[in-house]
């Protein structure tokens, strides 16, 4: 079932069905390692068993912003130099 990720309250991850506006909560076991890929308003595939989420699959692609990196080393470039002669 395709559901939209809303928020995490520290214990549960909350999702909404965009057709019925019904909200479901998934626990850490259902989310697994996918928590780091869940962004607000992301469309996820949620597998239910007896009406309860048992698995959450995030979108195939997410757009993230790099906020900090280590400085590069001298001479560490990706450019190509042409030599003449």
Coordinates of N, CA and C in Angstrom, one line a residue:
X1 N 0.8 -1.2 0.0 CA 0.0 0.0 0.0 C 0.9 1.2 0.0
X2 N 0.6 2.2 -0.9 CA 1.4 3.4 -0.9 C 0.9 4.4 0.1
X3 N 1.8 4.8 1.0 CA 1.4 5.8 2.1 C 2.4 6.9 2.1
X4 N 2.0 8.0 2.6 CA 2.9 9.2 2.7 C 3.5 9.3 4.1
X5 N 4.8 9.4 4.2 CA 5.4 9.5 5.5 C 5.2 10.9 6.1
X6 N 4.7 11.0 7.3 CA 4.4 12.3 7.9 C 5.5 12.7 8.9
X7 N 5.7 11.9 10.0 CA 6.7 12.3 11.0 C 7.0 11.1 11.9
X8 N 8.1 11.4 12.7 CA 8.5 10.4 13.7 C 8.4 11.1 15.1
X9 N 7.7 10.4 16.0 CA 7.5 11.0 17.3 C 8.5 10.5 18.3
X10 N 9.5 9.8 17.9 CA 10.5 9.2 18.7 C 10.3 7.7 19.0
X11 N 9.0 7.3 18.9 CA 8.7 5.9 19.2 C 8.1 5.2 17.9
X12 N 7.3 6.0 17.2 CA 6.6 5.5 16.0 C 6.8 6.4 14.8
X13 N 6.8 5.8 13.6 CA 6.8 6.6 12.4 C 5.4 6.6 11.9
X14 N 4.9 7.8 11.5 CA 3.5 8.0 11.1 C 3.3 8.2 9.6
X15 N 2.3 7.5 9.1 CA 2.1 7.5 7.6 C 0.6 7.8 7.4
X16 N 0.3 8.3 6.2 CA -1.1 8.6 5.9 C -1.4 8.1 4.5
X17 N -2.6 7.6 4.4 CA -3.2 7.1 3.1 C -3.8 8.4 2.4
X18 N -3.3 8.8 1.3 CA -3.7 10.0 0.6 C -5.2 9.9 0.1
X19 N -5.7 8.8 -0.1 CA -7.1 8.6 -0.6 C -8.1 8.7 0.5
X20 N -7.8 8.0 1.7 CA -8.8 8.0 2.8 C -8.4 8.9 3.9
X21 N -7.2 9.4 3.9 CA -6.6 10.2 5.0 C -6.5 9.5 6.3
X22 N -6.6 8.1 6.2 CA -6.3 7.3 7.4 C -4.9 7.3 7.8
X23 N -4.5 7.4 9.0 CA -3.1 7.4 9.5 C -2.8 6.1 10.1
X24 N -1.6 5.6 9.9 CA -1.1 4.4 10.5 C 0.3 4.7 11.1
X25 N 0.6 4.0 12.2 CA 1.9 4.1 12.8 C 2.7 2.8 12.7
X26 N 4.0 3.0 12.4 CA 4.9 1.8 12.3 C 5.9 1.9 13.4
X27 N 6.3 0.8 14.0 CA 7.3 0.8 15.0 C 8.7 0.6 14.4
X28 N 9.7 0.6 15.2 CA 11.1 0.5 14.8 C 11.3 -0.8 14.1
X29 N 10.7 -1.9 14.5 CA 10.9 -3.2 13.9 C 10.4 -3.2 12.4
X30 N 9.3 -2.5 12.1 CA 8.8 -2.4 10.8 C 9.6 -1.5 9.9
X31 N 10.2 -0.5 10.5 CA 11.0 0.5 9.7 C 12.4 -0.1 9.4
X32 N 13.0 -0.7 10.4 CA 14.3 -1.3 10.3 C 15.4 -0.2 9.9
X33 N 16.3 -0.6 9.0 CA 17.4 0.4 8.6 C 16.9 1.5 7.7
X34 N 15.6 1.4 7.3 CA 15.1 2.4 6.3 C 14.8 3.8 7.0
X35 N 14.9 3.9 8.3 CA 14.6 5.2 8.9 C 15.4 6.4 8.4
X36 N 16.7 6.1 8.0 CA 17.6 7.2 7.5 C 17.2 7.7 6.1
X37 N 16.3 6.9 5.4 CA 15.9 7.3 4.1 C 14.5 7.9 4.0
X38 N 13.9 8.0 5.2 CA 12.5 8.6 5.2 C 12.6 10.1 5.3
X39 N 12.0 10.8 4.3 CA 11.9 12.2 4.4 C 10.5 12.6 4.4
X40 N 10.2 13.8 5.0 CA 8.8 14.2 5.1 C 8.1 14.2 3.8
X41 N 6.9 13.8 3.7 CA 6.1 13.7 2.5 C 6.6 12.7 1.5
X42 N 7.5 11.8 1.9 CA 7.9 10.8 0.9 C 6.9 9.7 0.8
X43 N 6.7 9.3 -0.5 CA 5.7 8.2 -0.8 C 6.4 6.9 -0.5
X44 N 5.9 6.1 0.4 CA 6.5 4.8 0.8 C 5.6 3.6 0.5
X45 N 6.2 2.5 0.3 CA 5.4 1.2 0.2 C 5.3 0.6 1.6
X46 N 4.2 0.5 2.2 CA 4.0 -0.1 3.5 C 3.2 -1.4 3.3
X47 N 3.8 -2.5 3.8 CA 3.2 -3.8 3.8 C 2.5 -4.0 5.1
X48 N 1.2 -4.4 5.0 CA 0.4 -4.6 6.2 C 0.1 -6.0 6.4
X49 N 0.0 -6.4 7.7 CA -0.5 -7.8 8.0 C -1.5 -7.6 9.2
X50 N -2.7 -8.0 9.0 CA -3.8 -7.8 10.0 C -4.0 -6.3 10.3
X51 N -3.8 -5.5 9.3 CA -4.0 -4.1 9.5 C -2.8 -3.3 10.1
X52 N -1.7 -4.0 10.4 CA -0.6 -3.4 11.1 C 0.6 -3.4 10.1
X53 N 1.4 -2.3 10.1 CA 2.6 -2.3 9.2 C 3.6 -3.3 9.7
X54 N 4.1 -4.1 8.8 CA 5.2 -5.0 9.1 C 6.5 -4.7 8.4
X55 N 6.4 -3.9 7.3 CA 7.5 -3.5 6.5 C 7.3 -2.2 5.8
X56 N 8.3 -1.4 5.8 CA 8.2 -0.1 5.1 C 9.4 0.0 4.1
X57 N 9.1 0.3 2.9 CA 10.1 0.5 1.8 C 10.1 1.9 1.4
X58 N 11.2 2.7 1.6 CA 11.3 4.1 1.2 C 11.3 4.2 -0.4
X59 N 11.2 5.4 -0.9 CA 11.3 5.6 -2.3 C 12.6 5.1 -2.9
X60 N 12.7 4.8 -4.2 CA 13.9 4.3 -4.8 C 15.0 5.4 -4.8
X61 N 14.5 6.7 -4.9 CA 15.4 7.8 -5.0 C 15.0 8.9 -4.0
X62 N 16.0 9.4 -3.3 CA 15.8 10.5 -2.4 C 16.8 11.6 -2.7
X63 N 16.4 12.8 -2.4 CA 17.3 14.0 -2.7 C 17.7 14.5 -1.3
X64 N 19.0 14.4 -1.1 CA 19.6 14.8 0.2 C 20.6 16.0 -0.1
X65 N 20.8 16.8 1.0 CA 21.7 17.9 0.9 C 22.9 17.6 1.7
X66 N 24.1 17.8 1.1 CA 25.4 17.6 1.9 C 25.6 18.9 2.7
X67 N 25.7 18.7 4.0 CA 25.9 19.9 4.8 C 27.3 20.1 5.3
X68 N 28.1 19.0 5.3 CA 29.5 19.1 5.8 C 30.4 18.0 5.2
X69 N 31.6 18.4 4.8 CA 32.5 17.4 4.3 C 33.9 17.7 4.8
X70 N 34.8 16.7 4.7 CA 36.2 17.0 5.1 C 36.8 17.7 3.9
X71 N 37.8 18.6 4.2 CA 38.5 19.2 3.1 C 39.3 18.2 2.3
X72 N 39.4 18.5 1.0 CA 40.2 17.6 0.1 C 41.7 17.7 0.3
X73 N 42.4 16.7 -0.1 CA 43.9 16.8 0.0 C 44.4 17.5 -1.2
X74 N 45.6 18.1 -1.1 CA 46.3 18.8 -2.2 C 46.5 17.8 -3.3
X75 N 46.1 18.2 -4.5 CA 46.3 17.4 -5.7 C 45.1 16.4 -5.8
X76 N 44.2 16.4 -4.9 CA 43.0 15.5 -5.0 C 41.9 16.1 -5.8
X77 N 42.0 16.0 -7.2 CA 41.1 16.6 -8.1 C 40.5 15.6 -9.0
X78 N 39.4 15.9 -9.6 CA 38.7 15.0 -10.5 C 38.9 15.5 -12.0
X79 N 39.6 16.6 -12.2 CA 39.8 17.1 -13.5 C 40.8 16.3 -14.3
X80 N 40.8 16.5 -15.6 CA 41.8 15.8 -16.5 C 42.7 16.9 -17.1
X81 N 44.0 16.7 -17.1 CA 44.9 17.6 -17.7 C 45.4 17.0 -19.0
X82 N 45.5 17.8 -20.1 CA 46.0 17.3 -21.3 C 47.5 17.8 -21.4
X83 N 48.4 16.9 -21.7 CA 49.8 17.2 -21.9 C 50.1 17.4 -23.3
X84 N 50.8 18.5 -23.6 CA 51.3 18.7 -25.0 C 52.8 18.4 -25.1
X85 N 53.2 18.1 -26.3 CA 54.6 18.0 -26.5 C 55.1 16.6 -26.8

